[in-house]
CSV table of C-alpha atoms in Angstrom, one decimal:
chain,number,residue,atom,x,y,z
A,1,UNK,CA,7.3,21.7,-15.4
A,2,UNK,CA,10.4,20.6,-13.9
A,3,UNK,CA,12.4,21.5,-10.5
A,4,UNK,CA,13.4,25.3,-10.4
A,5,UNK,CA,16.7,25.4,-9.3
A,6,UNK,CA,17.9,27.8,-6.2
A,7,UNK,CA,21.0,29.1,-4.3
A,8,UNK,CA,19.2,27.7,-1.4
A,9,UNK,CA,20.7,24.1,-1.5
A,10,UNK,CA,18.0,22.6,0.5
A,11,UNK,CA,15.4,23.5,-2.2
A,12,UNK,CA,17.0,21.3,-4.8
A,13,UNK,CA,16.4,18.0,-2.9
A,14,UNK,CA,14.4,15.6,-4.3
A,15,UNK,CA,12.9,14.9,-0.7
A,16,UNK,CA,11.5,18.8,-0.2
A,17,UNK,CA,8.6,19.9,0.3
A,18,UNK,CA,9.4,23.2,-0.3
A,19,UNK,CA,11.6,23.7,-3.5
A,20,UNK,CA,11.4,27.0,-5.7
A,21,UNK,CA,8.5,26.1,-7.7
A,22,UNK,CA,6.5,25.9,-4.4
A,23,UNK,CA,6.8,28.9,-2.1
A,24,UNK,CA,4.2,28.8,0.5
A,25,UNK,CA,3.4,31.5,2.4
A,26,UNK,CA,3.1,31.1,6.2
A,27,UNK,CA,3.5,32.7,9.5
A,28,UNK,CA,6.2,32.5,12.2
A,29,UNK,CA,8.2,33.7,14.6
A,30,UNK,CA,11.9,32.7,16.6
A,31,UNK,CA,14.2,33.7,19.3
A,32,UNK,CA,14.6,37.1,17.8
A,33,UNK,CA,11.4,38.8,17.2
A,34,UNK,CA,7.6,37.9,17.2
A,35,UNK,CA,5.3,36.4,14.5
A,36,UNK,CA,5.9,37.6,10.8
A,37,UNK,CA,5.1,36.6,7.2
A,38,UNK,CA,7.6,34.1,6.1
A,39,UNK,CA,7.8,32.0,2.7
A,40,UNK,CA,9.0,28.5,2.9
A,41,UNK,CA,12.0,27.5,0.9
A,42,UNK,CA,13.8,24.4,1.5
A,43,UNK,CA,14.9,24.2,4.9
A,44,UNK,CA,14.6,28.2,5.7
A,45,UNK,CA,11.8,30.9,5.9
A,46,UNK,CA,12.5,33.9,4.2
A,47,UNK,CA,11.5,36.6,6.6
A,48,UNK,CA,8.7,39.1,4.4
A,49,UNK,CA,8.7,41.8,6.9
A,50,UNK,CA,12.9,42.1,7.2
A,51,UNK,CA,12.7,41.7,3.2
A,52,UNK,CA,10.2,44.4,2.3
A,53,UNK,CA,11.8,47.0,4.8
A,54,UNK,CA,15.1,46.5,3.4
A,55,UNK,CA,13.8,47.5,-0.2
A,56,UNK,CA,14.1,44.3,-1.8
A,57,UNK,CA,10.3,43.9,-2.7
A,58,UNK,CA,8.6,46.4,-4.9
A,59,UNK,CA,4.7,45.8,-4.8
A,60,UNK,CA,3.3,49.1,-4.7
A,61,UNK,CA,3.2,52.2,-2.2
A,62,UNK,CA,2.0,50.7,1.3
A,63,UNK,CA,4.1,47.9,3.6
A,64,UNK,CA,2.0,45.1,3.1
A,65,UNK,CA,3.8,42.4,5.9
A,66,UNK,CA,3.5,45.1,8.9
A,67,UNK,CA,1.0,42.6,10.4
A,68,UNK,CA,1.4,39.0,11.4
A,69,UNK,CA,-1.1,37.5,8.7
A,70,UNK,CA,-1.2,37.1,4.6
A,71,UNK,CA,-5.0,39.0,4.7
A,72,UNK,CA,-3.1,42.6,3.5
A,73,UNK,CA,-1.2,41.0,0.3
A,74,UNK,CA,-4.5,38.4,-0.3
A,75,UNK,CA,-6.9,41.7,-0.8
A,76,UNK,CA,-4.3,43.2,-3.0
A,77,UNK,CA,-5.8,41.1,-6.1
A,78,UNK,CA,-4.4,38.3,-8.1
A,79,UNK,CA,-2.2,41.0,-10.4
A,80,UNK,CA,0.0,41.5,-7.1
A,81,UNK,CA,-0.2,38.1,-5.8
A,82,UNK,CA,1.6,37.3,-10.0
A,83,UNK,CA,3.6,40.2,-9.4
A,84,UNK,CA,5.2,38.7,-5.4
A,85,UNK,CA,5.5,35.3,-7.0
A,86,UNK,CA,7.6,36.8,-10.0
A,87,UNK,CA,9.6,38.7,-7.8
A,88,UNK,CA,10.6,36.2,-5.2
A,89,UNK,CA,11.5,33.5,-7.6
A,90,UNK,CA,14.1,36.1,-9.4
A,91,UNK,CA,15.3,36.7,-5.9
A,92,UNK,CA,15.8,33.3,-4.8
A,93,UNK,CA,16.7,31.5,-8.4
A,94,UNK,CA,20.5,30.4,-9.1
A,95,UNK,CA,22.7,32.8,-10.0
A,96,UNK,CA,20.5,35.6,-8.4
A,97,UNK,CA,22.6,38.7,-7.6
A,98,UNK,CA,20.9,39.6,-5.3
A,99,UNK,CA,21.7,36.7,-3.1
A,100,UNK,CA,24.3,38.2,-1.1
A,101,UNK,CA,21.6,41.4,0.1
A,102,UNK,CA,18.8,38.3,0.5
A,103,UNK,CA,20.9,35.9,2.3
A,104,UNK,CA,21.4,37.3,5.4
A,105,UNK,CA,16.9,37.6,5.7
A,106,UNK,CA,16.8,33.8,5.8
A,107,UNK,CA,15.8,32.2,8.7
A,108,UNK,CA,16.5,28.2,9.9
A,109,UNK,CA,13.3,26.4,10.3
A,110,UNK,CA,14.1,24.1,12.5
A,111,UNK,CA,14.1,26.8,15.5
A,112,UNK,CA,10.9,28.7,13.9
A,113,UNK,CA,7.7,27.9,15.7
A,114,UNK,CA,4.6,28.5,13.1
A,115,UNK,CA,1.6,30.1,13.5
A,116,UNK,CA,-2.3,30.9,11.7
A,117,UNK,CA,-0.8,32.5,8.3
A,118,UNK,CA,-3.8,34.3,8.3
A,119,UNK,CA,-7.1,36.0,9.8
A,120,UNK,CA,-9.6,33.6,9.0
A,121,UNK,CA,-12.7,35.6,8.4
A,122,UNK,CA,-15.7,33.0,8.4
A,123,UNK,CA,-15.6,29.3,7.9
A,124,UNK,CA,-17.7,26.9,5.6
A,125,UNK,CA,-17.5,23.2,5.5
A,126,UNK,CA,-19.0,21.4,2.5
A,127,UNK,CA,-19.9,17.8,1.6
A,128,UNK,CA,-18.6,17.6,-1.7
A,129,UNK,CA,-16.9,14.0,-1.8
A,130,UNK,CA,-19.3,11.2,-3.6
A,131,UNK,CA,-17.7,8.3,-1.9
A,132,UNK,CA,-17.8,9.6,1.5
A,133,UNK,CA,-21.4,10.8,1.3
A,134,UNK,CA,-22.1,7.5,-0.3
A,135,UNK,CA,-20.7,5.4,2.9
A,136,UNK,CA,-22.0,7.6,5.7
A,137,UNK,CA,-25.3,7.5,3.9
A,138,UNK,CA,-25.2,3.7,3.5
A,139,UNK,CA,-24.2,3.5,7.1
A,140,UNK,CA,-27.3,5.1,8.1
A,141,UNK,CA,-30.0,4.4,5.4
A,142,UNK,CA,-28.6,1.7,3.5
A,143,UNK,CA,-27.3,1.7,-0.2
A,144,UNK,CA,-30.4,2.4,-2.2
A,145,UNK,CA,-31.0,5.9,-0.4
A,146,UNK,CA,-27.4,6.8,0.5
A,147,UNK,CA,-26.8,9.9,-1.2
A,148,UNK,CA,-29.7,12.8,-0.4
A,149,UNK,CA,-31.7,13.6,-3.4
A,150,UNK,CA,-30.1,16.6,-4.2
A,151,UNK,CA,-26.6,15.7,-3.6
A,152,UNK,CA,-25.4,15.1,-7.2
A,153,UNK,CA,-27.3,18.4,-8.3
A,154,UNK,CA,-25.5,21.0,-5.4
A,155,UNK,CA,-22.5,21.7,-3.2
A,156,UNK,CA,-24.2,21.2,0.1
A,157,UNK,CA,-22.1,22.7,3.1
A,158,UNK,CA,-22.7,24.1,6.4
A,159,UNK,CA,-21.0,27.1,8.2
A,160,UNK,CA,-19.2,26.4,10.8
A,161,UNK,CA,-16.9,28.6,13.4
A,162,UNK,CA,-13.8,30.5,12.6
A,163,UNK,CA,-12.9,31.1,16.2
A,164,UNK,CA,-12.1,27.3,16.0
A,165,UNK,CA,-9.3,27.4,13.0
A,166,UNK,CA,-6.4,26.4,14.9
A,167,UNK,CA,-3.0,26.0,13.4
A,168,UNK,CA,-0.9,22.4,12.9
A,169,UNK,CA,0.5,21.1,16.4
A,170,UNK,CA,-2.5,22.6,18.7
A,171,UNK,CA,-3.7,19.5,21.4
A,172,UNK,CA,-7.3,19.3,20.9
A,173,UNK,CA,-9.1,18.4,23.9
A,174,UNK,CA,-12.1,16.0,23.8
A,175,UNK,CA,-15.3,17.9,23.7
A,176,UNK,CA,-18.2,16.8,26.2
A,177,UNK,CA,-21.9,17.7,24.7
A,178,UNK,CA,-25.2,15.8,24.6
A,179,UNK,CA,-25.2,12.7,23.5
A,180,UNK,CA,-27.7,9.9,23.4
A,181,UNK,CA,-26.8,5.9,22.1
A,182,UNK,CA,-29.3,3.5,20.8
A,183,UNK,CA,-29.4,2.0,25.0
A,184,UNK,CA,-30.1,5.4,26.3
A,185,UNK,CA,-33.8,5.9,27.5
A,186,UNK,CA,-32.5,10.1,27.7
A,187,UNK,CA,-29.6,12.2,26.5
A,188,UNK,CA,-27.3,12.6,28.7
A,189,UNK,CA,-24.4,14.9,29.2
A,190,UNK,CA,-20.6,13.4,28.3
A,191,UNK,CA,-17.5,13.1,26.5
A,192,UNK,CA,-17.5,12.3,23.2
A,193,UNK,CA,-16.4,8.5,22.7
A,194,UNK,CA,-16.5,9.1,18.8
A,195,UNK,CA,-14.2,11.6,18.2
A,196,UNK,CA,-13.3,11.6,14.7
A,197,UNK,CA,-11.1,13.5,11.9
A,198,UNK,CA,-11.9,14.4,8.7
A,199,UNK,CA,-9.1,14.7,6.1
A,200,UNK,CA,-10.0,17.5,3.7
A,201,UNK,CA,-8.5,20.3,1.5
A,202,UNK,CA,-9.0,23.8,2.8
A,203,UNK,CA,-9.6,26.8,0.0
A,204,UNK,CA,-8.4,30.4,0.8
A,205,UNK,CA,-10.5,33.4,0.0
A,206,UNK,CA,-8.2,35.7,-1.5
A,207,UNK,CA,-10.6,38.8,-2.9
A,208,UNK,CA,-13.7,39.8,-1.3
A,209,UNK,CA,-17.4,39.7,-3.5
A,210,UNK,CA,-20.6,40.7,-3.0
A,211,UNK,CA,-22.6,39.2,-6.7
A,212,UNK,CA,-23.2,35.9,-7.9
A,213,UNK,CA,-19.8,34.1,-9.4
A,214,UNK,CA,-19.3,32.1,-12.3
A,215,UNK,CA,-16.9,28.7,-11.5
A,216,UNK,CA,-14.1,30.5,-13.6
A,217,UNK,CA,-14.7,33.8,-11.3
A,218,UNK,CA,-14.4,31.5,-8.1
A,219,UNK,CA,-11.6,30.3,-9.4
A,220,UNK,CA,-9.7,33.1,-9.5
A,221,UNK,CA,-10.4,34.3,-6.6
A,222,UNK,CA,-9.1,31.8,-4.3
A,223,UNK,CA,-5.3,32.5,-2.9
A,224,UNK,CA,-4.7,29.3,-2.2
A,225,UNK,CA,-4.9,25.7,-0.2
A,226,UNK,CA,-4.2,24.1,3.1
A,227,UNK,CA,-4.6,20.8,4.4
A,228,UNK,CA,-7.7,20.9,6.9
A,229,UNK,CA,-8.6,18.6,9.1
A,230,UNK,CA,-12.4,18.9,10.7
A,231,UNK,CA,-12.7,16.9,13.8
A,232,UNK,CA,-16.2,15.8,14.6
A,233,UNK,CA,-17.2,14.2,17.3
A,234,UNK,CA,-19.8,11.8,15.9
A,235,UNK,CA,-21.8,10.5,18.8
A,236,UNK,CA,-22.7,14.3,19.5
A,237,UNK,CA,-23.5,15.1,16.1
A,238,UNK,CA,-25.8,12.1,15.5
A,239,UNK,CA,-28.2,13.3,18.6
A,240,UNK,CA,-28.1,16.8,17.4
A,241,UNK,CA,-27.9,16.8,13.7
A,242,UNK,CA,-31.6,16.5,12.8
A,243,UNK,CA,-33.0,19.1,11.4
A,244,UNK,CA,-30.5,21.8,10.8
A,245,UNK,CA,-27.6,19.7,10.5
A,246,UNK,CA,-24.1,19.7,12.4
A,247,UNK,CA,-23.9,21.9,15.9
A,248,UNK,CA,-21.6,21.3,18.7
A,249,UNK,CA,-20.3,18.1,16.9
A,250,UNK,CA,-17.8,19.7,14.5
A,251,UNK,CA,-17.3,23.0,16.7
A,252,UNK,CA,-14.5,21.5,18.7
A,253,UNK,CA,-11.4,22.4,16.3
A,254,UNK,CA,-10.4,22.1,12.7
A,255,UNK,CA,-6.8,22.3,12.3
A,256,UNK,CA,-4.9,23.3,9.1
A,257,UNK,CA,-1.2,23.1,7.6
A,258,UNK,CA,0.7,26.6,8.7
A,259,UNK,CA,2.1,26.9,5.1
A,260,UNK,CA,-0.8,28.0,2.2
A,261,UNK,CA,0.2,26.5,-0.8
A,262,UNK,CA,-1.0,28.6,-3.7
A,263,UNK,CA,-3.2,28.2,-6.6
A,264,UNK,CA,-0.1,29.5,-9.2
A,265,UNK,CA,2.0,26.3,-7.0
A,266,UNK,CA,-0.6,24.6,-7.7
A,267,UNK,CA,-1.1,25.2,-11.8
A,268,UNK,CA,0.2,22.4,-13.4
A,269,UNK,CA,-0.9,20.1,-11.9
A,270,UNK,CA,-4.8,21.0,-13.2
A,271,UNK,CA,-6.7,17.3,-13.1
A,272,UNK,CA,-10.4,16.3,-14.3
A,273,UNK,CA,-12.8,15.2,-11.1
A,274,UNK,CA,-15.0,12.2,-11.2
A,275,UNK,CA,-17.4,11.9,-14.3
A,276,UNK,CA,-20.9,13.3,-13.9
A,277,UNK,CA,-23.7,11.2,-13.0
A,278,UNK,CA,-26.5,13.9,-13.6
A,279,UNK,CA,-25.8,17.2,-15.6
A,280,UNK,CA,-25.2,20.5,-13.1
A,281,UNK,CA,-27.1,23.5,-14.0
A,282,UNK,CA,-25.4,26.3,-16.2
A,283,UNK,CA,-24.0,28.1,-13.1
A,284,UNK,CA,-21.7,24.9,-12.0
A,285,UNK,CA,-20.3,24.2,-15.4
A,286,UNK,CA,-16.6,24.0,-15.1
A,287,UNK,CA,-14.6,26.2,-17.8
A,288,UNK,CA,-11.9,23.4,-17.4
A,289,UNK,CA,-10.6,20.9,-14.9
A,290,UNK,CA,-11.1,22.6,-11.9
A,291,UNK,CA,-9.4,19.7,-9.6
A,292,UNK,CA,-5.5,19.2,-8.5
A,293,UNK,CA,-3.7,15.9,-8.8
A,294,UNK,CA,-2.5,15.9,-5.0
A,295,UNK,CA,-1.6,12.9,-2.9
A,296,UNK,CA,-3.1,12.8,0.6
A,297,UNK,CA,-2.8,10.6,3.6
A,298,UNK,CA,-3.3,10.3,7.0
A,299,UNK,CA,-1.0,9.0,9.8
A,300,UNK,CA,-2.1,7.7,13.1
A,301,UNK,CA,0.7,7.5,16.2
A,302,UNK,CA,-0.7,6.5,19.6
A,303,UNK,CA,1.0,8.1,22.5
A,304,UNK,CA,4.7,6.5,22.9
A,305,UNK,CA,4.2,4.6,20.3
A,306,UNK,CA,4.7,4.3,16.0
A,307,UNK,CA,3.1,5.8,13.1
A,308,UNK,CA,0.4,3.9,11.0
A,309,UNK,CA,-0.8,5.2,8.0
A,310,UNK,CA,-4.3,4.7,7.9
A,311,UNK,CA,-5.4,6.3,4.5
A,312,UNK,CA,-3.9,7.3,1.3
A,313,UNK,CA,-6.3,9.0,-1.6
A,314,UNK,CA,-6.5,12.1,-3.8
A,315,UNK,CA,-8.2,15.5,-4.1
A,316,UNK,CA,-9.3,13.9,-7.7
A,317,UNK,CA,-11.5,12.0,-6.0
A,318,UNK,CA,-13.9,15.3,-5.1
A,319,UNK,CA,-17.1,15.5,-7.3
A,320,UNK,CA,-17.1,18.9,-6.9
A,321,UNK,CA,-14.2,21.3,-6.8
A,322,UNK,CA,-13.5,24.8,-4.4
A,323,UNK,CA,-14.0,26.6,-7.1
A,324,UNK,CA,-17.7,25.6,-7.5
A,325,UNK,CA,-18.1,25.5,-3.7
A,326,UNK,CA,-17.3,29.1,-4.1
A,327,UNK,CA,-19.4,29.8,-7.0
A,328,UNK,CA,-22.8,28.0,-5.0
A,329,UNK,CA,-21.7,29.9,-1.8
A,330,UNK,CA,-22.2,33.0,-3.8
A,331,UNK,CA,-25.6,32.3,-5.3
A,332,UNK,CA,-28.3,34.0,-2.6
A,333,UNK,CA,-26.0,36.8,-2.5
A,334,UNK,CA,-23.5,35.8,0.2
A,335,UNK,CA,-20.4,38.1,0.6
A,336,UNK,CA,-17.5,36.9,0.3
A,337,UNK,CA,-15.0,38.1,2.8
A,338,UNK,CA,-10.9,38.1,1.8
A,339,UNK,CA,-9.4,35.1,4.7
A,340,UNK,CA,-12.9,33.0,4.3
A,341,UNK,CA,-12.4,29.1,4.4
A,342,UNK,CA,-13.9,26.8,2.4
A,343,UNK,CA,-13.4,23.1,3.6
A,344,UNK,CA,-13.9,20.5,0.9
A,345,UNK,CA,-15.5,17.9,3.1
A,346,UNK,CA,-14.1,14.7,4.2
A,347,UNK,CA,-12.1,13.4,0.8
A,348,UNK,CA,-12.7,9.5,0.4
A,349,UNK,CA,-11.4,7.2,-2.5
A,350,UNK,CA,-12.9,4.4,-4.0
A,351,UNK,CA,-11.6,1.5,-1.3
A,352,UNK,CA,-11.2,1.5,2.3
A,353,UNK,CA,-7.8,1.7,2.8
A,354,UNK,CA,-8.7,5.4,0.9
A,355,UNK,CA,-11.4,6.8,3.4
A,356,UNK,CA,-10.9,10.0,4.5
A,357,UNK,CA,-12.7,9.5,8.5
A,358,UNK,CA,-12.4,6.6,10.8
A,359,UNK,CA,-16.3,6.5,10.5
A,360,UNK,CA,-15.7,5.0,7.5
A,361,UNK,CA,-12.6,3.2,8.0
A,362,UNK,CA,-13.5,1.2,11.0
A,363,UNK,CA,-17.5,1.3,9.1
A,364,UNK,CA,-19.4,3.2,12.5
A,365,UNK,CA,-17.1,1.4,14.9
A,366,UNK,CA,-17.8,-2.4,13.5
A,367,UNK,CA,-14.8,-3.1,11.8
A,368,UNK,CA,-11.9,-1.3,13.9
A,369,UNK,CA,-8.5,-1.4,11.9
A,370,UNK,CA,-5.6,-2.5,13.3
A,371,UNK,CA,-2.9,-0.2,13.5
A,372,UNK,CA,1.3,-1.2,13.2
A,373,UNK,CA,1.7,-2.0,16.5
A,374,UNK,CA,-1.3,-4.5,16.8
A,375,UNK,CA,-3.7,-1.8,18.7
A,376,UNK,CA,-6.9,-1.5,17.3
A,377,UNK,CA,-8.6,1.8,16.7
A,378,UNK,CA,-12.7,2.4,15.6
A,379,UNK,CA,-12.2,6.5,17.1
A,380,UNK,CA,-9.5,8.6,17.7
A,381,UNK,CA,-8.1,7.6,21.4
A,382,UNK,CA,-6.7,10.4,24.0
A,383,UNK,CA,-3.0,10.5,23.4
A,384,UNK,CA,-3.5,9.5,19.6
A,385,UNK,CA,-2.1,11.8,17.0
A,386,UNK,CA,-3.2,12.5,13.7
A,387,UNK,CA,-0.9,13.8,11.1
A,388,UNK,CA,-2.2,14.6,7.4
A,389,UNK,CA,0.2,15.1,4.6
A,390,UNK,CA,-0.5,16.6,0.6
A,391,UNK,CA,2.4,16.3,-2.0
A,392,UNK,CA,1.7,16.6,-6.1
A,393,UNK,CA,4.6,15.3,-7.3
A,394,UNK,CA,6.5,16.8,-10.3
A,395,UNK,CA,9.4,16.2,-12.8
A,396,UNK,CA,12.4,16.1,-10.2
A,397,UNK,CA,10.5,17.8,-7.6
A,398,UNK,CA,7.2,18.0,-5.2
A,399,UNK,CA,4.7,20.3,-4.3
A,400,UNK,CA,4.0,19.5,-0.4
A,401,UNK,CA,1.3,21.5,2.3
A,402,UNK,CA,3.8,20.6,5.5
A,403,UNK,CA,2.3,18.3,8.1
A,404,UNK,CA,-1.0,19.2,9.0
A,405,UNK,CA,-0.9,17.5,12.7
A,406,UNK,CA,-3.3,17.7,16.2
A,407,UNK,CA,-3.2,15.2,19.7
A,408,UNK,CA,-6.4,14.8,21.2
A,409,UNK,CA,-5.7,15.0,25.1
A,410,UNK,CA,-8.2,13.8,27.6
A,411,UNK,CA,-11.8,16.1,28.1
A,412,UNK,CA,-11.9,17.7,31.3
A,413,UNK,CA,-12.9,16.0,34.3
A,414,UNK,CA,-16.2,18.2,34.7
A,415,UNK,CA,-16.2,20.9,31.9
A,416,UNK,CA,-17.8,23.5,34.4
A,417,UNK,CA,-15.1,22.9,37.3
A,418,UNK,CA,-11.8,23.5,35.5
A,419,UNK,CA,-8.9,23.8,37.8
């Protein structure tokens, strides 16, 4: 497909992450009025709320921007969710008449601050990238018993804590908890000195279920993507992990892009995952490529100083796609709740300069990488901040997420005598 062209000048840049054939779907709010669903289109937000009371959408009977969140729209079904797309490119296309009554219901980014663009409902984290499972589990039981013996069989995940979604620019503050190091005759109670980030694709819930799902079901269910990023504090989650898996150690935040990119954005750029090792069981089988060709990285900037990219890779590098997270999720009869988050798991690509974690990039601390300015870095430091990016790239255009961006700021000096 190639770049839809729009009155909005800004969306026709080849440098955009936003041009017509995008249209994410956030939150924000400015000098004038609170927070309010916006769409992102070149350098403006179209304001939802200001366009739906002045008549120019037509979905149905009920106002469904009144509230500060995509949830309303999302449980309208994917028919409506066609129908808004449809709509808003007519509105915003070249040569649109109705430019001149849309026009004045843009707002200027630059002065917007963003905000969660929607309720997140429940939160599940999965583990669903080979290569990453492969290098943690060679870190800790060597290559010949790396990945678990049912890992190439099922999605494994975990559910983690919605309260602790937090949108792009939030400081996350070191977490304390029990940790206990290889020298330590006893736990003890501390900061984490492995903090860590996790770069990962986030899958929106867009229709509630209460019965088992195929993959092609799942797949049609989901709204659309964010970048996520899960930050783990390893030290924390190595004492406590055994035997029902992560705790406190990934409870501390998990940040993701304020724009959700959706799954029609997302269409044509439909990619094939890694080949199977082992077949999957009917109920996995993919009814096509279930993967997105999307371009991620992640940037490190330490306080005052310059940005280092530390990783590149792609979301083609997961084994297992959202949609069959979904579909397993489902199984034991699990409802699914419109505004749940599935996180992919930490994405890693085939060489180092591709891992998704500093586990893996500095390999548990023993190889720390060195970053632009000659620093050297085996965890994330207080001060440091860590910036994920997504782009697929089209004919003449991209498909980007936004920044999906957190600093870590020190851990209080005693978590129980806060000032």
């Amino acid at each position: 497909m190639s770049l839809l062209r729009s009155w909005v000048a800004a969306a026709n840049a080849a440098d955009t992450d936003f041009p017509l054939n995008n249209l994410p779907y956030g939150v924000f709010s400015d000098a004038t009025r609170g927070p309010r669903c916006g769409v992102a289109i070149g350098d403006r937000i179209l304001d939802m709320a200001a366009l739906e009371a002045a008549g120019l959408l037509r979905l149905g009977d009920m106002p469904l921007f009144a509230e500060p969140g995509w949830n309303t729209l999302m449980a309208q079904g994917p028919a409506v969710w066609g129908a808004l797309r449809t709509q808003l490119i007519a509105l915003l296309a070249e040569g649109a008449a109705e430019r001149v009554a849309v026009e004045p219901h843009l707002v200027p980014m630059a002065g917007a601050q963003l905000h969660l663009p929607f309720r997140v409902t429940g939160y599940t984290d999965f583990y669903a990238s080979r290569q990453h499972a492969f290098n943690v589990g060679t870190m800790f039981r060597g290559a010949e018993n790396a990945l678990p013996p049912n890992w190439l069989h099922i999605p494994i995940g975990y559910n983690g804590r919605a309260s602790s979604v937090v949108v792009s620019g939030t400081d996350v503050r070191r977490p304390w908890g029990q940790v206990k190091g290889p020298e330590d005759a006893a736990p003890r109670f501390a900061p984490s000195a492995r903090f860590d980030i996790e770069l990962e694709l986030g899958a929106i819930v867009g229709t509630g279920s209460s019965d088992p799902l195929t993959v092609a079901e799942a797949d049609a269910m989901i709204f659309g993507y964010v970048l996520l990023n899960d930050w783990s504090a390893r030290d924390i989650q190595a004492w406590e992990y055994q035997p029902l898996g992560p705790f406190q150690g990934k409870a501390t935040a998990t940040t993701i892009s304020p724009w959700i990119v959706t799954a029609a954005a997302l269409e044509p750029f439909r990619a094939h995952g890694p080949a199977r090792e082992k077949p999957l069981l009917p109920y996995l089988d993919e009814p096509g490529p279930m993967l997105y060709d999307i371009d991620l990285e992640v940037g490190l900037t330490p306080e005052g100083g310059a940005e280092s990219v530390i990783s590149r890779t792609s979301y083609r590098e997961m084994y297992y796609s959202a949609a069959q997270q979904l579909a397993h999720h489902s199984t034991a009869g699990c409802r699914m709740d419109v505004g749940d988050l599935l996180g992919t798991g930490t994405i890693s690509g085939p060489d180092k300069g591709s891992f998704g974690s500093l586990l893996e990039l500095s390999w548990g601390g023993k190889e720390p990488l060195t970053l632009a300015d000659g620093a050297q870095r085996s965890f994330v430091e207080d001060g440091d901040t860590l910036i994920l990016r997504g782009q697929c790239r089209g004919d003449g255009y991209r498909i980007g997420f936004g920044d999906c961006s957190g600093t870590v700021i020190p851990a209080f000096e005693d978590p129980y005598r806060r000032s």
